[in-house]
Coordinates of C-alpha atoms in Angstrom, one line a residue:
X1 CA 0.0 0.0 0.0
X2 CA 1.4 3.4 -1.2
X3 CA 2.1 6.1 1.6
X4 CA 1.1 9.6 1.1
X5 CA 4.4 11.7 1.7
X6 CA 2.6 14.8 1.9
X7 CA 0.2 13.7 5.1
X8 CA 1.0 15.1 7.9
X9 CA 2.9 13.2 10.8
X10 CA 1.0 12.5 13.6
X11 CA 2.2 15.2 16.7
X12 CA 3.2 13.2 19.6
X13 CA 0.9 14.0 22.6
X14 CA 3.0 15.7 25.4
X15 CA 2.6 13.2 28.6
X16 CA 1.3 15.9 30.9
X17 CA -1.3 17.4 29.1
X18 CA -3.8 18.9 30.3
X19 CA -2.8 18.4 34.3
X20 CA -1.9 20.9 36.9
X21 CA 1.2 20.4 38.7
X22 CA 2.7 22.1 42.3
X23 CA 6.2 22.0 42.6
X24 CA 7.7 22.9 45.9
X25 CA 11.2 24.3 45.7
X26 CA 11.1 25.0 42.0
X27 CA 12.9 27.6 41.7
X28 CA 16.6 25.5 41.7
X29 CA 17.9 22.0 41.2
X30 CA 16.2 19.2 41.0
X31 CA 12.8 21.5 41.2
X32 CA 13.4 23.6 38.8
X33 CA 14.6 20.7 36.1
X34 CA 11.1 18.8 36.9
X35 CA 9.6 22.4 36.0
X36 CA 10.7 22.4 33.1
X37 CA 10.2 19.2 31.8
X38 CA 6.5 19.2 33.2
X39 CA 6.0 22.3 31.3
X40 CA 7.7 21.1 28.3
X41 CA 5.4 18.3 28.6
X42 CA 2.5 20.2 28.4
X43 CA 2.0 20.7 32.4
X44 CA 0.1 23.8 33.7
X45 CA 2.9 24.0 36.8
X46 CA 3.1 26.8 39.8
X47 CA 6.4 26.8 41.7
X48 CA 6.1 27.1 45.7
X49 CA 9.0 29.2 46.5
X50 CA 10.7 31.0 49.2
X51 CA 12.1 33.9 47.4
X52 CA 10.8 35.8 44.1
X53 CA 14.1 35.4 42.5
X54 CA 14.9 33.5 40.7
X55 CA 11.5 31.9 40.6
X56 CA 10.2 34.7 38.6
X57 CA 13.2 34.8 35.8
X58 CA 12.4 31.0 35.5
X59 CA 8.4 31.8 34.8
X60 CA 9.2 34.7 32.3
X61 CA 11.5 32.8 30.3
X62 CA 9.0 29.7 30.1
X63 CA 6.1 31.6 30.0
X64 CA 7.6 33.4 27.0
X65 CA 8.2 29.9 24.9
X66 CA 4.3 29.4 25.5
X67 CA 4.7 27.6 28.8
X68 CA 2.1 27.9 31.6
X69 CA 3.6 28.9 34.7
X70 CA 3.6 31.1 37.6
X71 CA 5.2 30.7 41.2
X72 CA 4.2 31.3 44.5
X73 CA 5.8 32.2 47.5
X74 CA 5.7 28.9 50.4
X75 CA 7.4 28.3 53.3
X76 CA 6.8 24.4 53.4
X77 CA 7.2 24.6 56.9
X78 CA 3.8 26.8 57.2
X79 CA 0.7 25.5 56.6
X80 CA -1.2 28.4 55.5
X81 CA 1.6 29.0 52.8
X82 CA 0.8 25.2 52.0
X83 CA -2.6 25.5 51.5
X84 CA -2.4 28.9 50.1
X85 CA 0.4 27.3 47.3
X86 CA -2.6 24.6 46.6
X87 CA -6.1 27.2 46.8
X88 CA -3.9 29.4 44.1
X89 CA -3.6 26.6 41.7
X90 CA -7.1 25.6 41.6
X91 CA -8.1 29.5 41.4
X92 CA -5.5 29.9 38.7
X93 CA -5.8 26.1 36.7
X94 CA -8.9 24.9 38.1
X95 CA -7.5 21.3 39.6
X96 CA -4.7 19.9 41.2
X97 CA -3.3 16.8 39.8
X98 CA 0.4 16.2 40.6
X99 CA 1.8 17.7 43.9
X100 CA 5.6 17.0 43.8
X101 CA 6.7 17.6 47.8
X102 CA 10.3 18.5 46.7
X103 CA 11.6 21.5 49.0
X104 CA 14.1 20.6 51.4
X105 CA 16.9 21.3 53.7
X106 CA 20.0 19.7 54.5
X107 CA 21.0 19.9 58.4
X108 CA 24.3 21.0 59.6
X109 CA 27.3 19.4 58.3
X110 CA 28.6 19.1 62.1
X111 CA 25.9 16.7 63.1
X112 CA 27.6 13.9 60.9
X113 CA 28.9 12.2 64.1
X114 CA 27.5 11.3 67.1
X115 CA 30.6 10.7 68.5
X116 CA 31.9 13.6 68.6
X117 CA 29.0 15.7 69.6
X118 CA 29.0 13.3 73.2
X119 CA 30.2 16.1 74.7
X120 CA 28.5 19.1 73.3
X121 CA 24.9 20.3 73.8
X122 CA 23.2 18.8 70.3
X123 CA 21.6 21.7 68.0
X124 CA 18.0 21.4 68.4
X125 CA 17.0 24.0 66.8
X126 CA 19.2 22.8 63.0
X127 CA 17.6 19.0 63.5
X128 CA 13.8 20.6 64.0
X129 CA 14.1 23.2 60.9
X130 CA 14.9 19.7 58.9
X131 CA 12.2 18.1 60.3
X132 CA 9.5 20.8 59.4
X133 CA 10.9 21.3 55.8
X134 CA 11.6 17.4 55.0
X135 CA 9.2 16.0 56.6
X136 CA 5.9 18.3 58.4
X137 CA 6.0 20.2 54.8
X138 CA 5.7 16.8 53.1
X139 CA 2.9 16.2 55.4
X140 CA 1.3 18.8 54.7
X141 CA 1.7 19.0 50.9
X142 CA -0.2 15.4 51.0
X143 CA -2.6 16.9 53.0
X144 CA -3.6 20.1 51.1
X145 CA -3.0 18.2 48.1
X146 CA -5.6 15.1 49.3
X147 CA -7.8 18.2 50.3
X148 CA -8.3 18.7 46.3
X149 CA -7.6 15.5 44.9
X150 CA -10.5 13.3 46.8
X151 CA -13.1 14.9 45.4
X152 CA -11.8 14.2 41.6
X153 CA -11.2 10.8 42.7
X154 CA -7.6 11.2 40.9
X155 CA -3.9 12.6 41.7
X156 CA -0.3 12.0 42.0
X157 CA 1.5 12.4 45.3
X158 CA 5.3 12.5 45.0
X159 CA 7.9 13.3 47.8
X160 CA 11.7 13.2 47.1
X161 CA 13.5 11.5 49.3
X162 CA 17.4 10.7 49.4
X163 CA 19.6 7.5 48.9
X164 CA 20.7 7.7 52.3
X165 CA 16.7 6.5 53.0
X166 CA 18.1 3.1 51.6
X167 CA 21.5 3.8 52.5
X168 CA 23.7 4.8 55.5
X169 CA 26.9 7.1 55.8
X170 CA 28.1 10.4 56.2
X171 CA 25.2 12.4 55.8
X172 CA 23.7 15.0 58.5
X173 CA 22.1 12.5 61.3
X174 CA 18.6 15.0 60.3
X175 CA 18.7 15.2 56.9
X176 CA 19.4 11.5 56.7
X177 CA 16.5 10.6 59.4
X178 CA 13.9 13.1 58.1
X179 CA 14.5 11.1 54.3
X180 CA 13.9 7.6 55.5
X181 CA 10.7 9.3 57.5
X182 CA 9.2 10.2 54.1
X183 CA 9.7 7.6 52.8
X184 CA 7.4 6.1 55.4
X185 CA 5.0 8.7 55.2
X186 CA 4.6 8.5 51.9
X187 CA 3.7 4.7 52.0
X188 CA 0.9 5.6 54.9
X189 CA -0.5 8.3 52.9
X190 CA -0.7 6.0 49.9
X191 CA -2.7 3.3 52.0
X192 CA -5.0 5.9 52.9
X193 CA -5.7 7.7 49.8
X194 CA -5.5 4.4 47.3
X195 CA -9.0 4.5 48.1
X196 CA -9.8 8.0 46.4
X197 CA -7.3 7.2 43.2
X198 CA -4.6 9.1 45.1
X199 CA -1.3 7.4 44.4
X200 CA 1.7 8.3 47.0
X201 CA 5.3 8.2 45.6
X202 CA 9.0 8.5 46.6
X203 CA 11.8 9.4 44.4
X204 CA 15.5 8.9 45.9
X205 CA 18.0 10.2 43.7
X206 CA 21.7 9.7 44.2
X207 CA 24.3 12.8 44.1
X208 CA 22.6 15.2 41.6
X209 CA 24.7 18.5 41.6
X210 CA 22.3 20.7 42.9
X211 CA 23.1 24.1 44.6
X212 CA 22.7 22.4 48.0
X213 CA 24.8 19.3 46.9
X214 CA 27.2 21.5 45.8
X215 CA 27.4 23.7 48.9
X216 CA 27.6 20.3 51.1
X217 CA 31.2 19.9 49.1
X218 CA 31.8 23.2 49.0
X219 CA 31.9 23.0 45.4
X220 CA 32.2 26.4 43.4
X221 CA 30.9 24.2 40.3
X222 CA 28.7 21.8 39.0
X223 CA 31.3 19.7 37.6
X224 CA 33.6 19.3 40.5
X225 CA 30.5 17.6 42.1
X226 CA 29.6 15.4 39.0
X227 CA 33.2 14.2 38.7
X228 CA 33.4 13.2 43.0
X229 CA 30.3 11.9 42.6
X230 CA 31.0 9.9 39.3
X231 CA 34.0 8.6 41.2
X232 CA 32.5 6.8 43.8
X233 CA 29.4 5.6 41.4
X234 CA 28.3 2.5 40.6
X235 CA 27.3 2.8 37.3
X236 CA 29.8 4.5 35.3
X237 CA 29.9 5.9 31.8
X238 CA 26.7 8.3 32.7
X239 CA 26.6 11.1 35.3
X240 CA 23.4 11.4 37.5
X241 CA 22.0 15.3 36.6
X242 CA 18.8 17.1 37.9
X243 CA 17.4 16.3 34.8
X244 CA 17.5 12.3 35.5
X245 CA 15.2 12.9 38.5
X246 CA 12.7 15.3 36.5
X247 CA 12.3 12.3 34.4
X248 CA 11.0 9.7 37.6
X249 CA 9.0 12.5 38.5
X250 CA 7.6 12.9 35.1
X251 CA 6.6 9.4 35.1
X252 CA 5.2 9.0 38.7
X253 CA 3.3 11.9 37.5
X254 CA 1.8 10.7 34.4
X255 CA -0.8 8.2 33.2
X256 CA 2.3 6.0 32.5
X257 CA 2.4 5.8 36.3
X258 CA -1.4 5.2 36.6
X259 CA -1.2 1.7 38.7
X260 CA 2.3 2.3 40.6
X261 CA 1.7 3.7 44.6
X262 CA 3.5 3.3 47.7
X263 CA 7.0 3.4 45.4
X264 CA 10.4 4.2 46.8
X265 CA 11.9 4.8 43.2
X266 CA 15.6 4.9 43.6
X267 CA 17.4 6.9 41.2
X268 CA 21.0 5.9 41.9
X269 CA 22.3 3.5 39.5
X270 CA 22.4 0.8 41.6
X271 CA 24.6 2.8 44.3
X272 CA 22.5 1.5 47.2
X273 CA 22.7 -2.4 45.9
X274 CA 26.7 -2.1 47.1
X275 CA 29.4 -2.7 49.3
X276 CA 33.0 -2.3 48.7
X277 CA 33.6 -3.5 52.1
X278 CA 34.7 -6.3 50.7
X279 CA 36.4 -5.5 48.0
X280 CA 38.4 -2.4 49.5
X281 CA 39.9 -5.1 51.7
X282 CA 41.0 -7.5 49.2
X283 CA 42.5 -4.7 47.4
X284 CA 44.8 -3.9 50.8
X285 CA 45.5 -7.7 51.2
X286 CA 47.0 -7.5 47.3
X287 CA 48.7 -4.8 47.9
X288 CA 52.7 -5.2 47.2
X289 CA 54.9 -4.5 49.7
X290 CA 56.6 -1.0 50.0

């Protein structure tokens, strides 16, 4: 059968078409990439944000490629800025049917040992402010979000999380307890709202250079973080980027996702599956004498 060269090719339909997405801390990292892409993907997205800048910069650029977006400002932390973040995207879009929980903070790098704290008075103050960003404003983004999404019988739920939730190291004793709580939360909130259509998700990405990765290592540059982080990889021959954790999002977020809930999805190329315990000391056994 002859084909018509002149017909014209069937347009792809863009994933997140038609749906309304909140994206907390959009306005840098990992948010901001997932911003993008939903718009890209045909998302109408408002950014919860702290500061105007450079939230706003980031909507005027998108908005001038033909992009739906706006931002608001959100403390996580407050629940009136919560639900104020949600009310403004139903007045503004009509619905709600993605909330991605993704603002958080990452705890003082001095409260990586126990051990060495014995002595000194711990800083309550630092291991609460990570606990009402991380995890009481992923609470209540499932909350205000369920608030709006029970009534359509339909929504996505997604909280990022960290590899230290599967994973344990040198990471701030906060920041690393708050992600493995969310990652429990987020499997309560998906029993409880599977009955509405509500699906709950995790995402647990690996070293992304973000601007707060990058301040953890002190790291004046994206790549200086890529390459340390490349070097104690699993999966070599690709570098983990803010953009690779969009794309979970992006699928936990689209009818591509429609059956998967209560999901830790680890983005770490296999990173967690290891333990060079093992091989580290063969390596010393080998060694040749000096």
């Amino acid at each position: 059968m002859a084909i018509n060269s002149n017909s014209s090719s069937t347009a792809i339909p863009r994933r997140l078409e038609g749906k309304v997405a909140i994206i907390t801390g959009g306005g840098s990292g990992i948010g901001e990439s997932t911003a993008r892409l939903f718009v890209k993907q045909g998302a109408r997205v408002l950014i919860a944000v702290r500061r105007d800048d450079p939230a706003r910069s980031i909507c005027e650029e998108l908005q001038s490629k033909g992009g739906t977006i706006d931002y608001v400002i959100c403390d996580v932390s407050k629940e009136s800025d919560v639900k104020n973040a949600v009310d403004t995207a139903v007045s503004k879009y009509g619905k709600l049917d993605i909330m991605f929980s993704n603002a958080g903070a990452p705890g003082n790098s001095s409260d990586v040992s126990v051990v060495n704290q014995l002595d000194i008075p711990s800083d309550q103050e630092n291991f609460r402010r990570v606990f009402d960003v991380n995890v009481f404003g992923a609470y209540l983004c499932g909350k205000h979000a369920a608030r709006v999404m029970i009534p359509a019988k339909k929504g996505s739920i997604i909280i990022t999380s960290s590899v230290c939730s599967v994973t344990a190291g040198d990471v701030p004793y906060p920041y690393a307890a708050s992600k493995s709580a969310v990652v429990g939360l987020a499997k309560q909130l998906g029993v409880e709202l599977g009955q509405f259509g509500i699906r709950v998700n995790c995402i647990s990405p690996f070293g992304a250079a973000t601007p707060m990765l990058m301040n953890a290592f002190r790291h004046k540059e994206a790549e200086e973080t890529e390459r340390f982080v490349s070097g104690i990889a699993n999966l070599k021959e690709a570098v983990v980027r803010p953009e690779d954790v969009a794309e979970a999002a992006l699928y936990l977020g689209s009818d591509e996702g429609k059956y998967i809930s209560g999901l830790n999805l680890v983005v770490d190329g296999g990173y967690s599956t290891t333990n060079v315990a093992l091989r580290e000391a063969k390596k010393a056994i080998m060694r040749p004498e000096n």
